[in-house]
Amino acid sequence: MTVAGVLDVVLRLVLVVGAFLLLPLLVGQLEHKAMAHMQSRVGPMYAGGFHGWAQLVADGVKFVQKEHVVPTAADRTVFSLAPAVALLPYLLVLAAVPVGPGLVAVDLPAGLFFALAVLSVSVLGSIMAGWSSANKYALLGGMRTAAQLLAYELPLVLAGSSVVMAAGTLSLSGIVLAWRPWWLVWQAAAAVVFFVSGLAELARPPFDMPLADSEIVLGPLTEYTGLRFALFMLAEYAGIVVLCALTAVLFLGGWRGPFGDASLGPIWLLAKIFLLAFVVIWVRVSTPRLRSDQLQRLAWLVLVPMSLGQLALTGVVKVVTS
Amino acid sequence: MRFYGKGILTGLAVTLRAMTRRAVTRQYPEVRPDLPPRSRGVIALLEENCTSCMLCARECPDWCIYIESHKETLPPATEGGRERSRNVLDRFAIDFSLCMYCGICIEVCPFDALFWTPEFEYAEHDIAELTHERDVLREWMWTVPPPPALDPGAERPKEVVDALRAAAEGRPA
């Protein structure tokens, strides 16, 4: 490998890690502020001076200072490892997201397959945390996470495969290149199913049964403190970024925009990501938490049939137009 | 018309509308609240008006007003007349750690010696400091705002009505 090659790889990875550390914070700040204003509040106003822009930095500093407490009965190794298992998969997925024409950290031929497979690993982090905490609330939360993962993984994959059928490729870059604006209508159902299932997999409200702070404390995160808790929180927001990026790439044309794809690609993608992230926050503010049985009903009776119908539609249209 | 998902859409519309309006938050330490004149912040004493009649102390539901006074006799106003006696206030204190801000003392004072003022920043680290003595209570008088204007169409104040009637009958009010 030449020096230029090594530098190229290093630069790509640095950019991905930078985006991975920065974007979740921006989404978190957006959530602080958008949620506050939706509730007729102003949100953080002090940290950093201007409208509390440094609130999450301050939170991070606070978390670092805190003690790392491991319960006596906990499975120490698994307990300490769980936040990393929850967080790292999102970093890996982010590396596979194309941000411009030919601009992707790692261009995988089976990018979507990789993304969906690695995305599910993250949920294992929550289950590990729930099991190893030696706490009944954490265990309940972990089990709920597992149930939710089982229910929503299927519609997620089905919705993704609809786009794969339409584009005829598993590569994320290939899907963006094959994307046409009329797919917005054609793949609308798949987009909704994908986005909703993704929300459920992230355990974001209204699908936050696994965390459900009013009934089981904070589910798998009950026993976590300090930096490891912060990593879980970071994982949640990194998950939002990754989900929004994947939704944008699969269903909204990724880096393609009304004009200037070649130069403005990353900006279009970022705009789409933040628009979707706003929707995530908006839905969180506006909807009450779903009950466990409602969650399962929504997955099996609405989302799975919807995605199967979308698959059929995709197939028919594909055959007719080819 | 009813359709599936209407509730969710309504909820989304509500939050979006709330986001476009100004937040109701008050920036308290930076911006002082604009409190109405009758706000029950703290009680001020105009001790020049006080006759130590003890009505306030006796009506106070939680006995948080302390009044001590003694009687002084004044020489008679006319030769051979009776000596006049008057009360001199020695101590007037309100214990705001007991006060429940009912305002009965202000209502019962026949001589307009007690007033509400909207000042509320008098928290203390020591509970004993919450007993405001007469000098502190007197200082609060400077913060008493003028009373609010009467509502349009309200009855005239009793004093004004009396004065007008007296003027019409050509006698001193």
CSV table of C-alpha atoms in Angstrom, one decimal:
chain,number,residue,atom,x,y,z
A,1,MET,CA,0.0,0.0,0.0
A,2,THR,CA,1.4,3.4,-1.0
A,3,VAL,CA,1.7,6.3,1.4
A,4,ALA,CA,-1.1,8.1,-0.5
A,5,GLY,CA,-3.3,5.0,0.0
A,6,VAL,CA,-2.7,4.9,3.7
A,7,LEU,CA,-3.3,8.6,4.0
A,8,ASP,CA,-6.6,8.2,2.1
A,9,VAL,CA,-7.8,5.5,4.4
A,10,VAL,CA,-6.8,7.5,7.5
A,11,LEU,CA,-8.6,10.6,6.2
A,12,ARG,CA,-11.8,8.7,5.4
A,13,LEU,CA,-11.8,7.2,8.9
A,14,VAL,CA,-11.1,10.4,10.6
A,15,LEU,CA,-14.0,12.1,8.7
A,16,VAL,CA,-16.3,9.2,9.6
A,17,VAL,CA,-15.4,9.3,13.3
A,18,GLY,CA,-15.7,13.1,13.3
A,19,ALA,CA,-19.2,12.9,11.8
A,20,PHE,CA,-20.0,10.1,14.2
A,21,LEU,CA,-19.0,12.2,17.2
A,22,LEU,CA,-20.5,15.5,16.0
A,23,LEU,CA,-23.8,14.6,14.3
A,24,PRO,CA,-25.4,12.9,17.3
A,25,LEU,CA,-24.6,15.9,19.4
A,26,LEU,CA,-26.2,18.2,16.9
A,27,VAL,CA,-29.3,15.9,16.8
A,28,GLY,CA,-29.3,15.9,20.6
A,29,GLN,CA,-29.1,19.7,20.7
A,30,LEU,CA,-31.9,19.9,18.1
A,31,GLU,CA,-33.9,17.6,20.3
A,32,HIS,CA,-33.3,19.7,23.4
A,33,LYS,CA,-34.4,22.9,21.6
A,34,ALA,CA,-37.2,21.6,19.3
A,35,MET,CA,-38.8,19.6,22.1
A,36,ALA,CA,-38.6,22.6,24.4
A,37,HIS,CA,-40.3,24.9,22.0
A,38,MET,CA,-42.9,22.3,21.1
A,39,GLN,CA,-43.7,22.3,24.8
A,40,SER,CA,-43.7,26.1,25.0
A,41,ARG,CA,-40.4,26.1,26.9
A,42,VAL,CA,-37.1,27.5,25.8
A,43,GLY,CA,-34.8,24.6,26.7
A,44,PRO,CA,-31.2,25.0,27.7
A,45,MET,CA,-30.2,28.7,27.8
A,46,TYR,CA,-27.0,29.0,29.8
A,47,ALA,CA,-24.2,26.6,28.8
A,48,GLY,CA,-22.0,28.2,26.2
A,49,GLY,CA,-23.7,31.5,26.5
A,50,PHE,CA,-25.8,31.6,23.3
A,51,HIS,CA,-29.0,29.7,23.7
A,52,GLY,CA,-27.2,26.9,25.6
A,53,TRP,CA,-25.4,25.6,22.5
A,54,ALA,CA,-22.8,23.8,24.7
A,55,GLN,CA,-25.3,22.0,26.9
A,56,LEU,CA,-24.4,18.6,25.6
A,57,VAL,CA,-20.7,19.4,26.0
A,58,ALA,CA,-21.4,20.3,29.6
A,59,ASP,CA,-23.4,17.1,30.1
A,60,GLY,CA,-20.5,15.1,28.7
A,61,VAL,CA,-18.0,16.8,31.1
A,62,LYS,CA,-20.4,16.0,34.0
A,63,PHE,CA,-20.8,12.4,33.0
A,64,VAL,CA,-17.0,12.0,32.7
A,65,GLN,CA,-16.6,13.2,36.3
A,66,LYS,CA,-19.1,10.7,37.7
A,67,GLU,CA,-18.2,7.4,39.3
A,68,HIS,CA,-18.6,4.2,37.4
A,69,VAL,CA,-20.6,1.9,39.7
A,70,VAL,CA,-21.0,-1.8,39.0
A,71,PRO,CA,-23.6,-3.6,41.1
A,72,THR,CA,-22.1,-6.4,43.2
A,73,ALA,CA,-24.2,-9.1,41.6
A,74,ALA,CA,-23.6,-7.9,38.1
A,75,ASP,CA,-21.7,-9.8,35.4
A,76,ARG,CA,-18.8,-7.3,35.4
A,77,THR,CA,-17.3,-8.0,32.0
A,78,VAL,CA,-20.6,-8.1,30.1
A,79,PHE,CA,-21.8,-5.1,32.1
A,80,SER,CA,-18.8,-3.0,31.1
A,81,LEU,CA,-18.7,-4.2,27.5
A,82,ALA,CA,-22.4,-3.5,26.8
A,83,PRO,CA,-22.2,0.3,26.0
A,84,ALA,CA,-19.4,-0.4,23.4
A,85,VAL,CA,-21.5,-3.1,21.8
A,86,ALA,CA,-24.5,-0.6,21.7
A,87,LEU,CA,-22.4,2.2,20.2
A,88,LEU,CA,-19.8,0.8,17.8
A,89,PRO,CA,-22.2,-0.8,15.2
A,90,TYR,CA,-23.5,2.7,14.4
A,91,LEU,CA,-19.9,3.8,13.6
A,92,LEU,CA,-19.5,0.8,11.3
A,93,VAL,CA,-22.8,1.6,9.5
A,94,LEU,CA,-21.9,5.2,9.1
A,95,ALA,CA,-18.7,4.2,7.3
A,96,ALA,CA,-20.8,2.5,4.6
A,97,VAL,CA,-23.2,5.5,4.0
A,98,PRO,CA,-22.4,7.2,0.6
A,99,VAL,CA,-22.3,11.0,1.1
A,100,GLY,CA,-21.7,12.1,-2.5
A,101,PRO,CA,-21.1,10.7,-6.0
A,102,GLY,CA,-18.2,8.3,-5.5
A,103,LEU,CA,-17.8,9.7,-2.0
A,104,VAL,CA,-18.1,6.9,0.6
A,105,ALA,CA,-15.7,5.8,3.3
A,106,VAL,CA,-16.1,2.1,2.5
A,107,ASP,CA,-18.0,1.1,-0.6
A,108,LEU,CA,-19.4,-2.3,0.1
A,109,PRO,CA,-21.0,-4.3,-2.7
A,110,ALA,CA,-23.6,-5.6,-0.2
A,111,GLY,CA,-23.8,-2.4,1.7
A,112,LEU,CA,-27.5,-2.6,2.7
A,113,PHE,CA,-27.0,-6.2,3.9
A,114,PHE,CA,-24.0,-5.1,6.0
A,115,ALA,CA,-25.9,-2.1,7.4
A,116,LEU,CA,-29.0,-4.0,8.5
A,117,ALA,CA,-26.9,-6.9,9.9
A,118,VAL,CA,-24.6,-4.6,11.9
A,119,LEU,CA,-27.5,-2.3,13.0
A,120,SER,CA,-29.2,-5.3,14.8
A,121,VAL,CA,-26.0,-5.9,16.7
A,122,SER,CA,-26.4,-2.6,18.5
A,123,VAL,CA,-29.7,-3.9,20.1
A,124,LEU,CA,-27.6,-6.7,21.6
A,125,GLY,CA,-25.9,-4.1,23.6
A,126,SER,CA,-29.2,-3.3,25.4
A,127,ILE,CA,-30.0,-6.9,25.9
A,128,MET,CA,-26.5,-7.5,27.4
A,129,ALA,CA,-26.9,-4.5,29.6
A,130,GLY,CA,-30.3,-5.8,30.8
A,131,TRP,CA,-29.1,-9.3,31.5
A,132,SER,CA,-25.8,-8.4,33.2
A,133,SER,CA,-27.1,-5.7,35.5
A,134,ALA,CA,-28.6,-8.1,38.0
A,135,ASN,CA,-31.6,-5.9,38.3
A,136,LYS,CA,-35.2,-6.9,37.7
A,137,TYR,CA,-36.1,-3.6,35.9
A,138,ALA,CA,-33.0,-3.9,33.7
A,139,LEU,CA,-33.9,-7.5,33.0
A,140,LEU,CA,-37.5,-6.6,32.1
A,141,GLY,CA,-36.2,-3.9,29.9
A,142,GLY,CA,-33.8,-6.2,28.2
A,143,MET,CA,-36.5,-8.8,27.5
A,144,ARG,CA,-38.7,-6.0,26.1
A,145,THR,CA,-35.8,-4.9,23.9
A,146,ALA,CA,-35.5,-8.5,22.6
A,147,ALA,CA,-39.2,-8.8,21.9
A,148,GLN,CA,-39.2,-5.5,20.1
A,149,LEU,CA,-36.1,-6.5,18.1
A,150,LEU,CA,-37.8,-9.8,17.0
A,151,ALA,CA,-41.0,-8.0,16.0
A,152,TYR,CA,-39.5,-5.1,14.1
A,153,GLU,CA,-36.5,-6.6,12.4
A,154,LEU,CA,-38.7,-8.4,9.9
A,155,PRO,CA,-40.6,-5.3,8.5
A,156,LEU,CA,-37.2,-3.4,8.5
A,157,VAL,CA,-35.6,-6.0,6.3
A,158,LEU,CA,-38.6,-6.5,4.1
A,159,ALA,CA,-38.9,-2.7,3.5
A,160,GLY,CA,-35.2,-2.5,2.7
A,161,SER,CA,-35.4,-5.5,0.3
A,162,SER,CA,-38.2,-3.7,-1.6
A,163,VAL,CA,-35.7,-0.9,-2.5
A,164,VAL,CA,-33.1,-3.5,-3.3
A,165,MET,CA,-35.5,-5.2,-5.7
A,166,ALA,CA,-36.3,-1.8,-7.3
A,167,ALA,CA,-32.7,-0.8,-7.7
A,168,GLY,CA,-31.4,-4.3,-8.5
A,169,THR,CA,-28.4,-3.8,-6.2
A,170,LEU,CA,-27.5,-4.3,-2.6
A,171,SER,CA,-24.9,-1.5,-2.7
A,172,LEU,CA,-25.9,1.7,-1.0
A,173,SER,CA,-24.1,3.8,-3.7
A,174,GLY,CA,-25.8,1.7,-6.4
A,175,ILE,CA,-29.2,2.3,-4.8
A,176,VAL,CA,-28.6,6.1,-4.8
A,177,LEU,CA,-27.5,6.0,-8.4
A,178,ALA,CA,-30.5,4.0,-9.4
A,179,TRP,CA,-33.0,6.2,-7.5
A,180,ARG,CA,-35.5,8.2,-9.4
A,181,PRO,CA,-37.8,10.9,-7.9
A,182,TRP,CA,-41.0,8.9,-8.7
A,183,TRP,CA,-39.7,6.2,-6.3
A,184,LEU,CA,-40.9,8.6,-3.6
A,185,VAL,CA,-44.4,7.5,-4.5
A,186,TRP,CA,-43.6,4.0,-5.6
A,187,GLN,CA,-41.7,3.2,-2.4
A,188,ALA,CA,-43.7,5.4,0.0
A,189,ALA,CA,-45.1,2.5,2.0
A,190,ALA,CA,-41.6,0.9,2.3
A,191,ALA,CA,-40.2,4.2,3.5
A,192,VAL,CA,-42.8,4.5,6.2
A,193,VAL,CA,-42.3,0.9,7.3
A,194,PHE,CA,-38.5,1.3,7.3
A,195,PHE,CA,-38.6,4.5,9.3
A,196,VAL,CA,-41.1,3.3,11.9
A,197,SER,CA,-39.4,0.0,12.4
A,198,GLY,CA,-36.1,1.8,12.7
A,199,LEU,CA,-37.6,4.0,15.4
A,200,ALA,CA,-38.8,0.9,17.2
A,201,GLU,CA,-35.4,-0.7,17.0
A,202,LEU,CA,-33.8,2.4,18.5
A,203,ALA,CA,-36.5,2.2,21.3
A,204,ARG,CA,-37.3,5.9,20.6
A,205,PRO,CA,-40.6,7.1,21.8
A,206,PRO,CA,-43.4,6.1,21.1
A,207,PHE,CA,-41.6,2.8,21.0
A,208,ASP,CA,-39.7,3.2,24.2
A,209,MET,CA,-41.3,0.3,26.1
A,210,PRO,CA,-37.8,-1.1,26.9
A,211,LEU,CA,-36.8,2.1,28.6
A,212,ALA,CA,-40.2,3.2,29.9
A,213,ASP,CA,-38.8,5.4,32.7
A,214,SER,CA,-42.2,5.7,34.4
A,215,GLU,CA,-42.6,2.0,34.9
A,216,ILE,CA,-39.2,0.2,34.9
A,217,VAL,CA,-36.9,3.1,35.8
A,218,LEU,CA,-34.8,3.1,32.6
A,219,GLY,CA,-34.9,-0.5,31.6
A,220,PRO,CA,-31.4,-1.8,30.6
A,221,LEU,CA,-29.8,1.5,31.5
A,222,THR,CA,-31.1,1.4,35.1
A,223,GLU,CA,-27.7,0.5,36.7
A,224,TYR,CA,-25.5,2.5,34.5
A,225,THR,CA,-23.8,5.7,35.6
A,226,GLY,CA,-21.2,8.1,34.4
A,227,LEU,CA,-19.4,7.7,31.1
A,228,ARG,CA,-21.0,4.3,30.3
A,229,PHE,CA,-24.4,5.8,30.6
A,230,ALA,CA,-23.3,8.7,28.4
A,231,LEU,CA,-22.2,6.1,25.8
A,232,PHE,CA,-25.6,4.6,25.8
A,233,MET,CA,-27.1,8.0,25.3
A,234,LEU,CA,-24.7,8.7,22.5
A,235,ALA,CA,-25.6,5.4,21.0
A,236,GLU,CA,-29.3,6.5,21.0
A,237,TYR,CA,-28.5,9.7,19.1
A,238,ALA,CA,-26.0,8.0,16.8
A,239,GLY,CA,-28.7,5.5,16.1
A,240,ILE,CA,-31.0,8.3,15.1
A,241,VAL,CA,-28.3,9.7,12.7
A,242,VAL,CA,-27.7,6.3,11.2
A,243,LEU,CA,-31.4,5.5,10.8
A,244,CYS,CA,-32.1,8.9,9.2
A,245,ALA,CA,-29.0,8.5,6.9
A,246,LEU,CA,-30.2,5.0,5.8
A,247,THR,CA,-33.7,6.2,5.2
A,248,ALA,CA,-32.4,9.1,3.2
A,249,VAL,CA,-30.1,6.9,1.2
A,250,LEU,CA,-32.7,4.2,0.5
A,251,PHE,CA,-35.9,6.2,0.0
A,252,LEU,CA,-35.1,9.9,-0.5
A,253,GLY,CA,-32.2,9.7,-2.9
A,254,GLY,CA,-29.3,10.1,-0.5
A,255,TRP,CA,-26.9,12.8,-1.8
A,256,ARG,CA,-29.1,13.6,-4.8
A,257,GLY,CA,-30.9,16.9,-4.8
A,258,PRO,CA,-32.8,19.2,-7.1
A,259,PHE,CA,-29.5,20.6,-8.4
A,260,GLY,CA,-25.7,20.4,-8.1
A,261,ASP,CA,-25.5,16.7,-7.1
A,262,ALA,CA,-21.8,16.6,-7.9
A,263,SER,CA,-20.7,19.4,-5.5
A,264,LEU,CA,-23.6,19.7,-3.1
A,265,GLY,CA,-24.1,16.0,-2.5
A,266,PRO,CA,-23.0,15.9,1.2
A,267,ILE,CA,-25.1,19.0,1.9
A,268,TRP,CA,-28.2,17.4,0.4
A,269,LEU,CA,-27.7,14.3,2.4
A,270,LEU,CA,-27.1,16.2,5.7
A,271,ALA,CA,-30.3,18.3,5.0
A,272,LYS,CA,-32.3,15.1,4.5
A,273,ILE,CA,-30.7,13.5,7.7
A,274,PHE,CA,-31.6,16.5,9.8
A,275,LEU,CA,-35.1,16.8,8.3
A,276,LEU,CA,-35.7,13.2,9.3
A,277,ALA,CA,-34.1,13.7,12.7
A,278,PHE,CA,-36.5,16.5,13.2
A,279,VAL,CA,-39.4,14.1,12.4
A,280,VAL,CA,-38.0,11.6,14.9
A,281,ILE,CA,-38.0,14.3,17.6
A,282,TRP,CA,-41.4,15.6,16.5
A,283,VAL,CA,-43.0,12.2,16.7
A,284,ARG,CA,-41.4,11.7,20.1
A,285,VAL,CA,-42.9,14.9,21.5
A,286,SER,CA,-46.4,14.3,20.1
A,287,THR,CA,-47.1,10.6,20.8
A,288,PRO,CA,-47.7,8.7,24.0
A,289,ARG,CA,-45.8,5.4,24.7
A,290,LEU,CA,-47.2,2.3,23.0
A,291,ARG,CA,-48.1,-0.6,25.3
A,292,SER,CA,-46.3,-3.9,24.7
A,293,ASP,CA,-49.3,-5.6,23.0
A,294,GLN,CA,-49.9,-2.5,20.9
A,295,LEU,CA,-46.3,-2.7,19.8
A,296,GLN,CA,-46.6,-6.3,18.7
A,297,ARG,CA,-49.9,-5.6,16.9
A,298,LEU,CA,-48.4,-2.7,15.0
A,299,ALA,CA,-45.5,-4.8,13.9
A,300,TRP,CA,-47.3,-8.0,12.9
A,301,LEU,CA,-50.7,-6.7,11.8
A,302,VAL,CA,-49.7,-3.4,10.1
A,303,LEU,CA,-46.0,-3.1,9.3
A,304,VAL,CA,-45.4,-6.7,8.1
A,305,PRO,CA,-48.5,-6.8,5.8
A,306,MET,CA,-47.6,-3.3,4.5
A,307,SER,CA,-44.1,-4.3,3.7
A,308,LEU,CA,-45.2,-7.5,2.0
A,309,GLY,CA,-47.7,-5.5,0.0
A,310,GLN,CA,-45.0,-3.1,-1.0
A,311,LEU,CA,-42.8,-6.0,-2.0
A,312,ALA,CA,-45.5,-7.3,-4.3
A,313,LEU,CA,-46.1,-3.8,-5.7
A,314,THR,CA,-42.4,-3.4,-6.3
A,315,GLY,CA,-42.2,-6.7,-8.1
A,316,VAL,CA,-45.2,-6.0,-10.3
A,317,VAL,CA,-44.0,-2.5,-11.3
A,318,LYS,CA,-40.5,-3.9,-11.9
A,319,VAL,CA,-41.8,-6.6,-14.2
A,320,VAL,CA,-44.1,-4.2,-16.1
A,321,THR,CA,-41.5,-1.6,-16.7
A,322,SER,CA,-38.6,-3.9,-17.7
B,1,MET,CA,-64.8,12.2,9.1
B,2,ARG,CA,-62.8,9.6,10.9
B,3,PHE,CA,-59.8,7.9,9.5
B,4,TYR,CA,-56.9,5.8,10.7
B,5,GLY,CA,-54.1,7.9,12.3
B,6,LYS,CA,-56.1,11.1,12.7
B,7,GLY,CA,-55.1,11.3,16.4
B,8,ILE,CA,-51.4,11.1,15.6
B,9,LEU,CA,-51.8,13.8,12.9
B,10,THR,CA,-53.7,16.0,15.3
B,11,GLY,CA,-51.0,15.6,17.9
B,12,LEU,CA,-48.3,16.4,15.4
B,13,ALA,CA,-50.2,19.6,14.4
B,14,VAL,CA,-50.5,20.7,18.0
B,15,THR,CA,-46.8,20.4,18.8
B,16,LEU,CA,-45.8,22.1,15.5
B,17,ARG,CA,-48.1,25.0,16.3
B,18,ALA,CA,-46.7,25.3,19.8
B,19,MET,CA,-43.2,25.4,18.3
B,20,THR,CA,-44.1,28.4,16.1
B,21,ARG,CA,-45.4,30.4,19.0
B,22,ARG,CA,-43.2,32.2,21.6
B,23,ALA,CA,-42.3,30.1,24.6
B,24,VAL,CA,-44.1,31.1,27.8
B,25,THR,CA,-40.8,30.8,29.8
B,26,ARG,CA,-39.9,33.8,32.0
B,27,GLN,CA,-36.2,34.6,32.1
B,28,TYR,CA,-36.4,35.3,35.8
B,29,PRO,CA,-33.0,36.1,37.2
B,30,GLU,CA,-32.2,38.1,34.0
B,31,VAL,CA,-35.6,39.7,33.6
B,32,ARG,CA,-37.4,40.7,36.7
B,33,PRO,CA,-41.1,39.7,36.7
B,34,ASP,CA,-43.6,42.5,36.2
B,35,LEU,CA,-45.8,41.8,39.1
B,36,PRO,CA,-49.2,43.5,39.7
B,37,PRO,CA,-49.5,46.0,42.6
B,38,ARG,CA,-51.6,43.6,44.7
B,39,SER,CA,-49.0,40.8,44.6
B,40,ARG,CA,-48.5,39.1,48.0
B,41,GLY,CA,-44.7,39.4,48.2
B,42,VAL,CA,-44.0,40.9,51.6
B,43,ILE,CA,-45.8,43.0,54.1
B,44,ALA,CA,-44.7,46.6,54.7
B,45,LEU,CA,-45.3,48.7,57.8
B,46,LEU,CA,-46.0,52.4,57.7
B,47,GLU,CA,-45.3,52.8,61.4
B,48,GLU,CA,-46.3,56.5,61.5
B,49,ASN,CA,-49.9,55.2,61.0
B,50,CYS,CA,-49.7,52.4,63.5
B,51,THR,CA,-51.5,53.0,66.8
B,52,SER,CA,-50.4,49.7,68.4
B,53,CYS,CA,-54.1,48.7,68.5
B,54,MET,CA,-53.1,45.0,68.2
B,55,LEU,CA,-55.9,44.2,65.8
B,56,CYS,CA,-53.5,42.8,63.2
B,57,ALA,CA,-51.7,40.7,65.8
B,58,ARG,CA,-55.0,39.3,67.2
B,59,GLU,CA,-56.5,38.5,63.8
B,60,CYS,CA,-53.3,36.8,62.5
B,61,PRO,CA,-54.2,33.1,62.1
B,62,ASP,CA,-50.7,31.9,62.9
B,63,TRP,CA,-49.7,34.6,65.4
B,64,CYS,CA,-46.7,35.8,63.5
B,65,ILE,CA,-47.0,39.5,64.4
B,66,TYR,CA,-45.2,40.7,67.5
B,67,ILE,CA,-46.2,44.1,68.9
B,68,GLU,CA,-44.9,45.7,72.0
B,69,SER,CA,-45.9,49.1,73.1
B,70,HIS,CA,-46.1,51.3,76.1
B,71,LYS,CA,-48.3,54.1,77.1
B,72,GLU,CA,-47.1,57.7,77.4
B,73,THR,CA,-49.1,60.6,78.9
B,74,LEU,CA,-49.0,63.9,77.3
B,75,PRO,CA,-49.7,67.1,79.2
B,76,PRO,CA,-53.3,68.4,78.8
B,77,ALA,CA,-53.9,70.5,75.7
B,78,THR,CA,-55.8,73.2,77.7
B,79,GLU,CA,-55.2,74.5,81.1
B,80,GLY,CA,-56.7,72.3,83.8
B,81,GLY,CA,-57.8,69.7,81.2
B,82,ARG,CA,-57.3,66.0,81.3
B,83,GLU,CA,-54.0,64.4,80.5
B,84,ARG,CA,-53.9,62.7,77.1
B,85,SER,CA,-52.4,59.2,76.8
B,86,ARG,CA,-51.1,57.6,73.6
B,87,ASN,CA,-49.5,54.3,72.7
B,88,VAL,CA,-45.9,54.3,71.6
B,89,LEU,CA,-44.7,51.4,69.5
B,90,ASP,CA,-41.6,49.7,70.9
B,91,ARG,CA,-41.5,46.6,68.7
B,92,PHE,CA,-43.3,45.6,65.5
B,93,ALA,CA,-42.1,42.4,63.9
B,94,ILE,CA,-43.5,39.9,61.4
B,95,ASP,CA,-42.1,36.4,61.3
B,96,PHE,CA,-42.3,35.5,57.6
B,97,SER,CA,-41.3,31.9,58.4
B,98,LEU,CA,-44.7,31.6,60.0
B,99,CYS,CA,-46.7,34.0,57.9
B,100,MET,CA,-49.0,32.3,55.4
B,101,TYR,CA,-49.6,35.5,53.3
B,102,CYS,CA,-53.3,35.5,54.0
B,103,GLY,CA,-53.3,39.3,54.2
B,104,ILE,CA,-55.9,39.5,57.0
B,105,CYS,CA,-53.6,41.9,59.0
B,106,ILE,CA,-53.7,44.3,56.0
B,107,GLU,CA,-57.4,43.9,55.7
B,108,VAL,CA,-58.2,44.6,59.4
B,109,CYS,CA,-55.8,47.5,59.9
B,110,PRO,CA,-58.1,50.5,60.4
B,111,PHE,CA,-55.3,53.0,60.0
B,112,ASP,CA,-53.7,51.9,56.7
B,113,ALA,CA,-50.4,51.0,58.4
B,114,LEU,CA,-49.9,47.7,56.6
B,115,PHE,CA,-49.4,47.2,52.9
B,116,TRP,CA,-48.6,44.4,50.4
B,117,THR,CA,-45.6,44.9,48.2
B,118,PRO,CA,-44.6,42.6,45.3
B,119,GLU,CA,-41.0,42.2,46.5
B,120,PHE,CA,-40.3,38.5,47.1
B,121,GLU,CA,-36.5,38.2,47.1
B,122,TYR,CA,-35.8,38.0,50.8
B,123,ALA,CA,-34.8,34.4,51.3
B,124,GLU,CA,-32.4,33.8,54.2
B,125,HIS,CA,-30.0,31.0,55.2
B,126,ASP,CA,-31.1,31.3,58.8
B,127,ILE,CA,-34.8,31.0,59.7
B,128,ALA,CA,-34.4,33.6,62.4
B,129,GLU,CA,-33.5,36.2,59.8
B,130,LEU,CA,-37.0,35.9,58.4
B,131,THR,CA,-38.4,37.8,61.4
B,132,HIS,CA,-38.5,41.3,60.0
B,133,GLU,CA,-38.3,44.0,62.7
B,134,ARG,CA,-39.9,47.4,62.3
B,135,ASP,CA,-37.0,49.1,60.6
B,136,VAL,CA,-37.0,46.3,57.9
B,137,LEU,CA,-40.7,46.5,57.6
B,138,ARG,CA,-40.5,50.3,57.3
B,139,GLU,CA,-38.0,49.9,54.5
B,140,TRP,CA,-40.4,47.7,52.5
B,141,MET,CA,-42.7,50.7,52.4
B,142,TRP,CA,-40.6,52.3,49.6
B,143,THR,CA,-41.4,49.4,47.4
B,144,VAL,CA,-45.2,49.6,47.7
B,145,PRO,CA,-46.6,50.4,44.3
B,146,PRO,CA,-49.5,52.8,43.7
B,147,PRO,CA,-52.8,50.9,43.8
B,148,PRO,CA,-54.1,49.7,40.5
B,149,ALA,CA,-56.6,51.9,38.6
B,150,LEU,CA,-60.2,51.2,39.1
B,151,ASP,CA,-62.0,49.1,36.5
B,152,PRO,CA,-63.9,51.1,33.9
B,153,GLY,CA,-67.5,51.6,35.1
B,154,ALA,CA,-66.6,50.7,38.7
B,155,GLU,CA,-68.3,52.4,41.6
B,156,ARG,CA,-66.5,55.5,42.9
B,157,PRO,CA,-64.4,55.0,46.1
B,158,LYS,CA,-66.4,55.7,49.3
B,159,GLU,CA,-64.2,58.6,50.3
B,160,VAL,CA,-64.8,60.4,47.0
B,161,VAL,CA,-68.6,59.8,47.3
B,162,ASP,CA,-68.6,61.2,50.8
B,163,ALA,CA,-66.5,64.2,49.9
B,164,LEU,CA,-68.8,65.0,46.9
B,165,ARG,CA,-71.9,64.7,49.1
B,166,ALA,CA,-70.4,66.9,51.8
B,167,ALA,CA,-69.4,69.5,49.1
B,168,ALA,CA,-73.0,69.4,47.7
B,169,GLU,CA,-74.4,70.0,51.2
B,170,GLY,CA,-71.9,72.8,51.9
B,171,ARG,CA,-70.3,71.2,55.0
B,172,PRO,CA,-66.7,70.0,55.6
B,173,ALA,CA,-66.3,66.4,54.7
